[in-house]
XYZ file of N, CA and C in Angstrom:
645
model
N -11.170 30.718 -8.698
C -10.416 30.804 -9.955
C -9.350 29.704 -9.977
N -9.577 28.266 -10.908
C -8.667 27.997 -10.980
C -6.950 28.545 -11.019
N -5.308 27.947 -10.350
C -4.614 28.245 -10.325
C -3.868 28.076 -11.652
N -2.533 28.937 -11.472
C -2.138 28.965 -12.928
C -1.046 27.195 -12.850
N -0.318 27.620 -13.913
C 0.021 25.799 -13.649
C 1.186 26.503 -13.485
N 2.272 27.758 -13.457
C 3.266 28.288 -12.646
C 2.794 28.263 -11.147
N 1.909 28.403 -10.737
C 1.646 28.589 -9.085
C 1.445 27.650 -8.991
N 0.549 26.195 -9.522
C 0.888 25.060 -9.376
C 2.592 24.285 -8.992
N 2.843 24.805 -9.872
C 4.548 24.055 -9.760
C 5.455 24.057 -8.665
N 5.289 25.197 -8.387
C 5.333 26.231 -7.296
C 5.321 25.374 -5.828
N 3.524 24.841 -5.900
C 3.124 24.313 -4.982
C 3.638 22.830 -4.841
N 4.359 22.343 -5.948
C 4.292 20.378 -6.138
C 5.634 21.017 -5.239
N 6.886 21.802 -6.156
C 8.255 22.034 -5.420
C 8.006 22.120 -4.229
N 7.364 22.890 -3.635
C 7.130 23.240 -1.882
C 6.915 21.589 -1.186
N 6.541 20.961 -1.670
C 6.853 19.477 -1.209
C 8.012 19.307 -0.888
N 8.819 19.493 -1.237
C 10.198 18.791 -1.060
C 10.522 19.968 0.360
N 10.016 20.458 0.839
C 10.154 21.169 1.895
C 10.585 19.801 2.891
N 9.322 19.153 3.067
C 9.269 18.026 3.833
C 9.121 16.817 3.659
N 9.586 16.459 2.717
C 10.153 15.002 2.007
C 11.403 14.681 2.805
N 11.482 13.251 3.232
C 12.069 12.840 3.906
C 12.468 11.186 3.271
N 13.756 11.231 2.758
C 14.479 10.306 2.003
C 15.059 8.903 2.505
N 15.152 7.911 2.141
C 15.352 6.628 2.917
C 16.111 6.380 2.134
N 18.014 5.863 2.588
C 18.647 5.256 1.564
C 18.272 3.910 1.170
N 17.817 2.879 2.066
C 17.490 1.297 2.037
C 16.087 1.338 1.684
N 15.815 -0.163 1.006
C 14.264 -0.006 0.656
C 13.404 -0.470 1.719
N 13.724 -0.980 3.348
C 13.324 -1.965 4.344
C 13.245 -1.119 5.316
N 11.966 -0.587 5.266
C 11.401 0.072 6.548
C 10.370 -0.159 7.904
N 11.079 0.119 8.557
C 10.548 -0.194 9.864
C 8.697 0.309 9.951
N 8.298 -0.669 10.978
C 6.511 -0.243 10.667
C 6.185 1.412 10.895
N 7.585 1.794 11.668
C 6.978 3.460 12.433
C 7.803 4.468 11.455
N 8.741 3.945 10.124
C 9.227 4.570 9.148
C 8.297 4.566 8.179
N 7.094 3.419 7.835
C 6.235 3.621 7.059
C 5.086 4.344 7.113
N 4.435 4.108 8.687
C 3.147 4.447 8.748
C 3.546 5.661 9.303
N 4.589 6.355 10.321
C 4.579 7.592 10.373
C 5.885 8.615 10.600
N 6.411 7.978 9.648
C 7.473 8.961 9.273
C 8.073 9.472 7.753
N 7.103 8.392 6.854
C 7.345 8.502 5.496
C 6.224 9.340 4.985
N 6.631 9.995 3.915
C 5.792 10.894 3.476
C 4.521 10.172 2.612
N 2.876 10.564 2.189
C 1.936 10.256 1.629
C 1.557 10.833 0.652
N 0.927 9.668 -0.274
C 0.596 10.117 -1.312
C -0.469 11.293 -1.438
N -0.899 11.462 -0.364
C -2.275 12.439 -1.198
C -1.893 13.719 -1.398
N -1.027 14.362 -1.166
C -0.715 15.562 -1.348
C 0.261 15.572 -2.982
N 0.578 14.358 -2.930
C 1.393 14.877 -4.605
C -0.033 14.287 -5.811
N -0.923 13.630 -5.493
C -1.771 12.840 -6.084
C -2.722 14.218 -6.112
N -3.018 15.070 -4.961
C -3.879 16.031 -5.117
C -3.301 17.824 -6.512
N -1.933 17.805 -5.849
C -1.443 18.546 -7.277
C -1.043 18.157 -8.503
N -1.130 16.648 -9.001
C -0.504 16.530 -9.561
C -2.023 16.331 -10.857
N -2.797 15.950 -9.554
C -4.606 16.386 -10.592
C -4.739 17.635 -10.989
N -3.788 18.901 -9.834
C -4.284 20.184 -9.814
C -3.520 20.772 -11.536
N -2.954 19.793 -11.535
C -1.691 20.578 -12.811
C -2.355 19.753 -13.926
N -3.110 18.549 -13.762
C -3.568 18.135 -14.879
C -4.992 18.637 -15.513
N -5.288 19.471 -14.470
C -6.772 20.202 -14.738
C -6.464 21.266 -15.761
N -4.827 22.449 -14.930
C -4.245 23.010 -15.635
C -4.277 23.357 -16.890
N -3.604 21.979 -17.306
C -3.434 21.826 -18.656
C -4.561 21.376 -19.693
N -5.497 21.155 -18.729
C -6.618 20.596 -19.982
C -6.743 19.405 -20.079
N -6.134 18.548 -19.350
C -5.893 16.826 -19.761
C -7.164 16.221 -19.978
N -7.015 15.190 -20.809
C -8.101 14.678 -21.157
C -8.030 12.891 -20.355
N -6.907 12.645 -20.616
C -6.687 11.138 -20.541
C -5.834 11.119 -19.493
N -6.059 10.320 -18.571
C -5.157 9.480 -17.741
C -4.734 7.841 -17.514
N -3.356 7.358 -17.789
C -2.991 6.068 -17.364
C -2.344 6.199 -16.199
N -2.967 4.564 -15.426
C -2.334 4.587 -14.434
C -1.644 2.863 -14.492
N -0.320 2.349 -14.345
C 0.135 1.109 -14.348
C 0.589 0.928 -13.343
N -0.555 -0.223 -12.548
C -0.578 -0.284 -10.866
C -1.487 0.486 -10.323
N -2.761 -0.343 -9.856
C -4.200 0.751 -9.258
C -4.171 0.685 -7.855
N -4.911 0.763 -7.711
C -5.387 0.979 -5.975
C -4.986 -0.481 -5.419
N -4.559 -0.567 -4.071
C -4.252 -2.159 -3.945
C -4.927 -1.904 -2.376
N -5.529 -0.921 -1.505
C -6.116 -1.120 -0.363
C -7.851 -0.368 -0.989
N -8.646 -0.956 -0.066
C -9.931 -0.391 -0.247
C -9.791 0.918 0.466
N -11.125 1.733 0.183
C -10.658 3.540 0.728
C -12.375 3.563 1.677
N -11.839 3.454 3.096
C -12.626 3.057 4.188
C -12.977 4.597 4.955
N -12.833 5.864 4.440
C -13.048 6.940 4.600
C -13.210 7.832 3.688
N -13.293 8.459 3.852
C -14.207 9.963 3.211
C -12.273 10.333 2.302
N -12.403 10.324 1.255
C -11.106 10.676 0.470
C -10.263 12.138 0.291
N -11.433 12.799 1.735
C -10.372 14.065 1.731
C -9.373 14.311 3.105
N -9.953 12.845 3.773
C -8.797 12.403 5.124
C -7.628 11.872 4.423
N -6.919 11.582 5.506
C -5.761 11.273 5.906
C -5.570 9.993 6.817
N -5.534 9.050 6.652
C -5.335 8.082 8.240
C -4.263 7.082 7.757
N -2.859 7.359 8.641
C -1.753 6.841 8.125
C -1.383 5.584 8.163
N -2.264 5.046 9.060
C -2.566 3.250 8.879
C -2.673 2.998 7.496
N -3.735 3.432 6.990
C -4.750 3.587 5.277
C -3.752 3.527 4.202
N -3.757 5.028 4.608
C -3.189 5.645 3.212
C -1.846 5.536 2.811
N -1.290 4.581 3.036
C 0.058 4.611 2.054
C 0.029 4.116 1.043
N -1.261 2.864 1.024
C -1.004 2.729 -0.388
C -1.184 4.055 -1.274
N -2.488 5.064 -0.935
C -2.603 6.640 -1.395
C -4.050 6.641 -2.393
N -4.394 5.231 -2.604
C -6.135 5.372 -3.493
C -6.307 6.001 -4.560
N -5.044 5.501 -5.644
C -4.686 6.748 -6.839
C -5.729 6.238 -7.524
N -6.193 5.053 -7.923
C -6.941 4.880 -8.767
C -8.536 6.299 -8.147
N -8.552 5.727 -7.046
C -10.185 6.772 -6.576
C -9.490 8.528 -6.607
N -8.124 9.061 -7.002
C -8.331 10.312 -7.164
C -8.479 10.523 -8.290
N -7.395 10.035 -9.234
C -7.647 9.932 -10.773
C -9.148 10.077 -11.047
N -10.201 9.177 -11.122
C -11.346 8.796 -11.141
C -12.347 10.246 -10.712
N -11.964 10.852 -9.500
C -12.817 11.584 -9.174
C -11.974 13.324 -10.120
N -11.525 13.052 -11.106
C -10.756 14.145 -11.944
C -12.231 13.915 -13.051
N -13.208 13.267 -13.410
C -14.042 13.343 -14.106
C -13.080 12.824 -15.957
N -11.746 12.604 -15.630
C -10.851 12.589 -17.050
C -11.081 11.350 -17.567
N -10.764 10.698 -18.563
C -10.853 8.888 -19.440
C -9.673 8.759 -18.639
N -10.057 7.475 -17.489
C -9.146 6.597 -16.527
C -9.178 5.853 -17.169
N -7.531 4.930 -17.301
C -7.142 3.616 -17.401
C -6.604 3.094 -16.424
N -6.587 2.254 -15.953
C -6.067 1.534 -14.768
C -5.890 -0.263 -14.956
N -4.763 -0.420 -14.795
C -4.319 -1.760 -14.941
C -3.122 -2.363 -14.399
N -3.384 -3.286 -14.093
C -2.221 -4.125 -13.226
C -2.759 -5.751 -13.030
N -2.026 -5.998 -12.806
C -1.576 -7.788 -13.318
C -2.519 -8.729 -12.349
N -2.476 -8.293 -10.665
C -3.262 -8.707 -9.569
C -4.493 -9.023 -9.501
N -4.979 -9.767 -9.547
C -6.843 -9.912 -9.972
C -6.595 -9.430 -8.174
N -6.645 -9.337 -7.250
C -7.344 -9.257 -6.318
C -6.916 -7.331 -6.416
N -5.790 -6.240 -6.460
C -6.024 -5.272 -7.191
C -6.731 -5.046 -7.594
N -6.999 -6.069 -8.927
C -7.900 -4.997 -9.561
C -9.440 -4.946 -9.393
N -9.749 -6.197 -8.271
C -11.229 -6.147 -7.913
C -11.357 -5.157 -6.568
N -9.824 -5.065 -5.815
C -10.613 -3.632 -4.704
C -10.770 -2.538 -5.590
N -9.997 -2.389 -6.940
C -10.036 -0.843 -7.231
C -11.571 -0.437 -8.312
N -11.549 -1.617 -8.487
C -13.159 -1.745 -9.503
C -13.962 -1.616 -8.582
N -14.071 -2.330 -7.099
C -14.969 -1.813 -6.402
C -15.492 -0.248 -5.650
N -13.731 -0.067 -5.688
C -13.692 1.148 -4.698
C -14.381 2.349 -5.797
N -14.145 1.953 -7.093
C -14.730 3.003 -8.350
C -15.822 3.019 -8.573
N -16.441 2.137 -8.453
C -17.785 1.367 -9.813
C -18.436 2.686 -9.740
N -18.586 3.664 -8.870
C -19.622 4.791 -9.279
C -18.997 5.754 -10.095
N -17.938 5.335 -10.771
C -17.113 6.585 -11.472
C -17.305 5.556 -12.936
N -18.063 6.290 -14.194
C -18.167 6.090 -15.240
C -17.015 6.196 -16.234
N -16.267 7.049 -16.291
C -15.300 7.448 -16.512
C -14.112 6.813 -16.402
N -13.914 5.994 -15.353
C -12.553 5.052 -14.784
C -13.034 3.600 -15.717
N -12.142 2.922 -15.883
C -11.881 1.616 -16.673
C -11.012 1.297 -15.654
N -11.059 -0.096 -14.968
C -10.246 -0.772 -14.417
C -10.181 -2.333 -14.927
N -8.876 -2.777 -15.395
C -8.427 -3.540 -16.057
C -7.321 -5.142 -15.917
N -7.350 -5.861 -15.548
C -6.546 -6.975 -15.578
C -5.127 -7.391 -16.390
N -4.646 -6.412 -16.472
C -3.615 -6.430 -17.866
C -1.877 -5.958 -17.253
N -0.876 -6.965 -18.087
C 0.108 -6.276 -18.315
C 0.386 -5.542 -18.182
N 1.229 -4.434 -17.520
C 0.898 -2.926 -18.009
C 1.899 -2.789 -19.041
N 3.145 -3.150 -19.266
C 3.805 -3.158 -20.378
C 2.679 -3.548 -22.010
N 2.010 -4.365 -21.677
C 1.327 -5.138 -23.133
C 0.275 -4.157 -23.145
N -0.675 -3.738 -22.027
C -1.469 -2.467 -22.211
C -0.750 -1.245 -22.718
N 0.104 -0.621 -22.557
C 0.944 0.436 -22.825
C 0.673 -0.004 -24.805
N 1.624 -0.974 -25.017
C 1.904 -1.342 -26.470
C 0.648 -0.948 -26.986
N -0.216 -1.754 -26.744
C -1.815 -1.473 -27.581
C -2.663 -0.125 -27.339
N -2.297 0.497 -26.568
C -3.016 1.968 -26.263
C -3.146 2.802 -27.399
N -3.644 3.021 -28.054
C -3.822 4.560 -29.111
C -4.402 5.612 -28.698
N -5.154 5.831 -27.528
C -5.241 7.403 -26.728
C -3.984 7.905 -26.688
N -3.797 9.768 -27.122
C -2.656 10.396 -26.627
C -2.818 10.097 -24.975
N -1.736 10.131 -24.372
C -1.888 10.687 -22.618
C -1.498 11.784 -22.060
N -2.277 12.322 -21.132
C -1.829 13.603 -20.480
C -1.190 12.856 -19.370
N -1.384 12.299 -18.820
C -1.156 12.176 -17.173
C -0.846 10.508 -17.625
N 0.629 10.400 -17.187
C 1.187 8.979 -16.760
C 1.155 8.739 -15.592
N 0.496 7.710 -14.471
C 1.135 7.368 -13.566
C 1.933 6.001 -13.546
N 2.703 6.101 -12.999
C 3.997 4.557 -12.726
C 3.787 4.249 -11.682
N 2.964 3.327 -11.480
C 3.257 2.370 -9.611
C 3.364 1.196 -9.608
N 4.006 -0.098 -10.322
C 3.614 -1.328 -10.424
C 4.477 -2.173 -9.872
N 5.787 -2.072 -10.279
C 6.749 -3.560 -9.858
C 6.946 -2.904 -8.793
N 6.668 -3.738 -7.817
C 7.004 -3.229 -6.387
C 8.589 -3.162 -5.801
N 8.992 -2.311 -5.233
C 10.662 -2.075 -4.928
C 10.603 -3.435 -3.974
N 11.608 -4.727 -4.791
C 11.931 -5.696 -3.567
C 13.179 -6.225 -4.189
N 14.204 -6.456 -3.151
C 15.440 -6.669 -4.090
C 15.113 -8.314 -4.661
N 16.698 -7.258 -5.710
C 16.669 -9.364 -6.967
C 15.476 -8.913 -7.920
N 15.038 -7.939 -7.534
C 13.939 -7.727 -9.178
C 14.217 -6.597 -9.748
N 13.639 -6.878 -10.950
C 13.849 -5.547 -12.246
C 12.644 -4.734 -12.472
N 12.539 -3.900 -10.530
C 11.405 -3.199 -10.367
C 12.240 -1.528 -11.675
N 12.848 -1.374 -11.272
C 13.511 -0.091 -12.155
C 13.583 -0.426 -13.294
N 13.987 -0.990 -13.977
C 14.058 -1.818 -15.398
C 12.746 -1.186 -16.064
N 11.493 -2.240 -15.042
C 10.368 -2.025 -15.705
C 9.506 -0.661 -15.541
N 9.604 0.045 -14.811
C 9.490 1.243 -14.846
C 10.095 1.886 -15.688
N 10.982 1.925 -16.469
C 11.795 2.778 -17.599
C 11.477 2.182 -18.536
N 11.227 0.974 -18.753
C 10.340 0.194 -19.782
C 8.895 0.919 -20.472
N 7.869 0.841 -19.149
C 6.674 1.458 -19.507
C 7.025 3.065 -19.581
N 7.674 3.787 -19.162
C 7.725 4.831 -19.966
C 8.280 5.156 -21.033
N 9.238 3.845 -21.848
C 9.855 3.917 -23.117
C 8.264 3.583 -24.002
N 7.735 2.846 -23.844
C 6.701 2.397 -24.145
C 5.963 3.243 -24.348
N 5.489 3.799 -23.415
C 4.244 4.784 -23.420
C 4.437 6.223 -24.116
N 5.880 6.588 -24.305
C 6.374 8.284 -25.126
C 5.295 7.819 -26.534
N 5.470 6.966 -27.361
C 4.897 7.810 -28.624
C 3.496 8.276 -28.666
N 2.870 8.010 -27.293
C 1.208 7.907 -27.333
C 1.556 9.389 -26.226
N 2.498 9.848 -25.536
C 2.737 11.350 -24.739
C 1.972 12.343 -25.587
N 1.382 13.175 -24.927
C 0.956 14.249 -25.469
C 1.988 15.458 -25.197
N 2.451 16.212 -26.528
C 2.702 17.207 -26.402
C 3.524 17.787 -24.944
N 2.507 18.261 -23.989
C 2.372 18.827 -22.369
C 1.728 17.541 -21.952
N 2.540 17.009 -20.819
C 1.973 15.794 -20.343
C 2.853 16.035 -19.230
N 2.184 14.666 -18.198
C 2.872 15.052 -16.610
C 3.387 13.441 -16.205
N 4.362 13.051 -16.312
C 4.755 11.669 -15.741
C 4.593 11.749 -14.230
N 4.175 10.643 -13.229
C 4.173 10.601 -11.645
C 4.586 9.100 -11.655
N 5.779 8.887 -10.945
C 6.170 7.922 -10.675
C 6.030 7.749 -8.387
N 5.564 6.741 -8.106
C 4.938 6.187 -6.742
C 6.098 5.911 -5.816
N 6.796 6.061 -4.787
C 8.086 5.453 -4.200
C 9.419 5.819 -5.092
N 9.349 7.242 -4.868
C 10.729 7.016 -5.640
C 11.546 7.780 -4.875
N 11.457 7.431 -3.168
C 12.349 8.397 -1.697
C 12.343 6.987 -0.977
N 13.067 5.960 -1.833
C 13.773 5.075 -1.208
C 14.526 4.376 -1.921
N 15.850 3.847 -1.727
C 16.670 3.264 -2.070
C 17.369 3.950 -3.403
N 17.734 4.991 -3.412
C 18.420 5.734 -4.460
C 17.717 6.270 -5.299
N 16.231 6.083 -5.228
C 14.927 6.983 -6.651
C 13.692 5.676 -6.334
N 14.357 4.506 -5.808
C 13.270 3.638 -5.693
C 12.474 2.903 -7.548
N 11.498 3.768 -7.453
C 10.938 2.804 -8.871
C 11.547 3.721 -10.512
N 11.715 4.625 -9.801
C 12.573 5.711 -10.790
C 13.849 5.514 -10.821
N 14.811 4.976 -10.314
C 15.927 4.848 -10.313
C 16.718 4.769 -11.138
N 16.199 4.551 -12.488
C 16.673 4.245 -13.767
C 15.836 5.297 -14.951
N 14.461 5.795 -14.611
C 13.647 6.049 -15.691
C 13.910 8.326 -15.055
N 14.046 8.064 -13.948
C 14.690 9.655 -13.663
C 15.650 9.981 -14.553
N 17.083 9.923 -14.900
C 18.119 9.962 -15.493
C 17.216 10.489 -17.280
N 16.515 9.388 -17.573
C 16.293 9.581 -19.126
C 14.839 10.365 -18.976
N 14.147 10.780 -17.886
C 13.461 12.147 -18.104
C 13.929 13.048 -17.943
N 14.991 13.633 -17.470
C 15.993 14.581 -17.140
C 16.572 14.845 -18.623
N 17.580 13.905 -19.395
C 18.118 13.472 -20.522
C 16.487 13.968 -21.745
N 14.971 13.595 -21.275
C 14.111 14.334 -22.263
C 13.335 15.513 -22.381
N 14.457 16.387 -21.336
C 13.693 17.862 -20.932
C 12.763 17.943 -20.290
N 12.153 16.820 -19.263
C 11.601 17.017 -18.501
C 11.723 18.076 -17.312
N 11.023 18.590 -16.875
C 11.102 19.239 -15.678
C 11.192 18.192 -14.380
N 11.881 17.886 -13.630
C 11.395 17.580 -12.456
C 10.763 18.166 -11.240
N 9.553 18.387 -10.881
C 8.936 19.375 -10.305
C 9.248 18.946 -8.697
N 9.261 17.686 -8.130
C 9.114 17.229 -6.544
C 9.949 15.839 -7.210
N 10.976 15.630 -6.276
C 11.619 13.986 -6.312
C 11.305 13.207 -4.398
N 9.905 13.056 -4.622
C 10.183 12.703 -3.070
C 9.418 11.369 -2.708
N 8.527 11.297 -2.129
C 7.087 10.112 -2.071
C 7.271 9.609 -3.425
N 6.501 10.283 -4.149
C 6.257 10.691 -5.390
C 6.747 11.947 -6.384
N 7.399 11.222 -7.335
C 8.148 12.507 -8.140
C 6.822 12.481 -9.057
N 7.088 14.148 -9.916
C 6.072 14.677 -10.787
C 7.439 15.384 -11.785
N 6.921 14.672 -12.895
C 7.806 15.204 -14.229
C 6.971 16.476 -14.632
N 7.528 17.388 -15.443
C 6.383 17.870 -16.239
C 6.771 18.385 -17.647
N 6.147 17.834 -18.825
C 6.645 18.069 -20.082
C 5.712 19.469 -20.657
N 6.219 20.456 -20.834
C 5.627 21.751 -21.458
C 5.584 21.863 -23.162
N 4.542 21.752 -24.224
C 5.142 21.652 -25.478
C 5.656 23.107 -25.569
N 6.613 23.098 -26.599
C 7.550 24.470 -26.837
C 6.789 25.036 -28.116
C-alpha cells in the first residue's frame, strides 16, 4: 500500500536525525566521501512524496554529472555523491526534463538514461529553459551553479525558482542539492523566500525538500 504523504514527511524529517552540517564550502576528501551525507535517501523520498501526490512532471536544472556504474539501489561512497538524480527521476516513469549547460553532463546523463522514454535530457540554460517551459511542475529539482566562492551560485538558484513559480503546480515539491554547507550552500538565498511562500520545509540537510500543499 502505497504511504500516505503525512508518513512520508514524517520520513524526509527523520533525515535530519543524521544530517551533518559544514560551516565552509572546502571539504576535505574524507569529509566528502565519508562523512557527508548522500543523496539517495532524500532523492528516494522525495520520489516517494511525488508519487504521493500524483505528479506528473518533473524538472531538473543540473543532471547527472558521474556515470551510474552499479545497480541504483547501492550505495558506494566513492560514486555517489554526485547522487544520479537524473537516473532516479527517470526511473519515477513521470515527463523528465533535465538540463544543464555542460555538453559533457549532459552526454553521461543521456547515456546513463537512453532506456528511459520518458526522460528528455537537454543542453540548455537552465534559467532560459525555465522561461520557455509551459508544463505545470510537480517536482522542482535545483542542482546547477556549483557552490565555489566569487560566484552567484545562490543568486542563481533563487533566480530559477523565481522563474519557475508561475509554471508551480498548485502541490508541488521544490529539492534543492548541497544546501549543508556554507550557511544553506545553493539555497542560501532561495530558503528565506520559500519560507516567506508557505512552504513547508520538510529536511534542510544534503538536500532540502520544500513542500507546497494547495489549500
Amino acid at each position: 500500500m502505497p504511504h500516505s504523504v503525512e508518513s512520508i514527511k514524517r520520513d524526509i524529517a527523520a533525515l535530519g536525525e543524521k544530517t551533518r552540517i559544514f560551516d565552509g564550502i572546502s571539504l576535505s576528501y574524507e569529509q566528502q566521501t565519508h562523512e557527508r551525507g548522500k543523496p539517495k535517501e532524500y532523492l528516494e523520498l522525495a520520489l516517494e512524496l511525488f508519487k504521493a501526490i500524483n505528479g506528473k512532471t518533473i524538472v531538473e536544472i543540473g543532471c547527472m554529472r558521474q556515470p551510474l556504474t552499479h545497480p541504483i539501489t547501492e550505495m558506494h561512497p566513492e560514486c555517489c555523491n554526485d547522487g544520479h538524480s537524473t537516473y532516479f527521476w527517470a526511473t519515477s516513469g513521470a515527463n523528465v526534463y533535465s538540463v544543464d549547460i555542460e555538453k559533457k553532463a549532459v552526454k553521461i546523463a543521456k547515456k546513463s538514461c537512453k532506456k528511459f522514454k520518458n526522460c528528455r535530457v537537454m543542453k540548455r540554460d537552465g534559467i532560459k529553459f525555465l522561461h520557455s517551459f509551459k508544463h505545470p511542475i510537480d517536482l522542482l529539482f535545483l542542482d546547477a551553479w556549483d557552490v565555489m566562492p566569487g560566484t552567484d551560485y545562490a543568486e542563481k538558484h533563487l533566480l530559477a525558482y523565481l522563474t519557475a513559480k508561475p509554471r508551480l503546480n498548485k502541490t508541488n515539491i521544490i529539492s534543492i542539492d548541497d544546501t549543508d554547507v556554507g550557511g544553506g550552500g545553493k539555497g542560501r538565498l532561495l530558503l528565506p523566500v520559500l519560507k516567506a511562500d508557505n512552504y513547508e520545509i520538510l529536511i534542510q540537510g544534503r538536500q532540502t525538500i520544500a513542500f507546497m500543499a494547495s489549500s
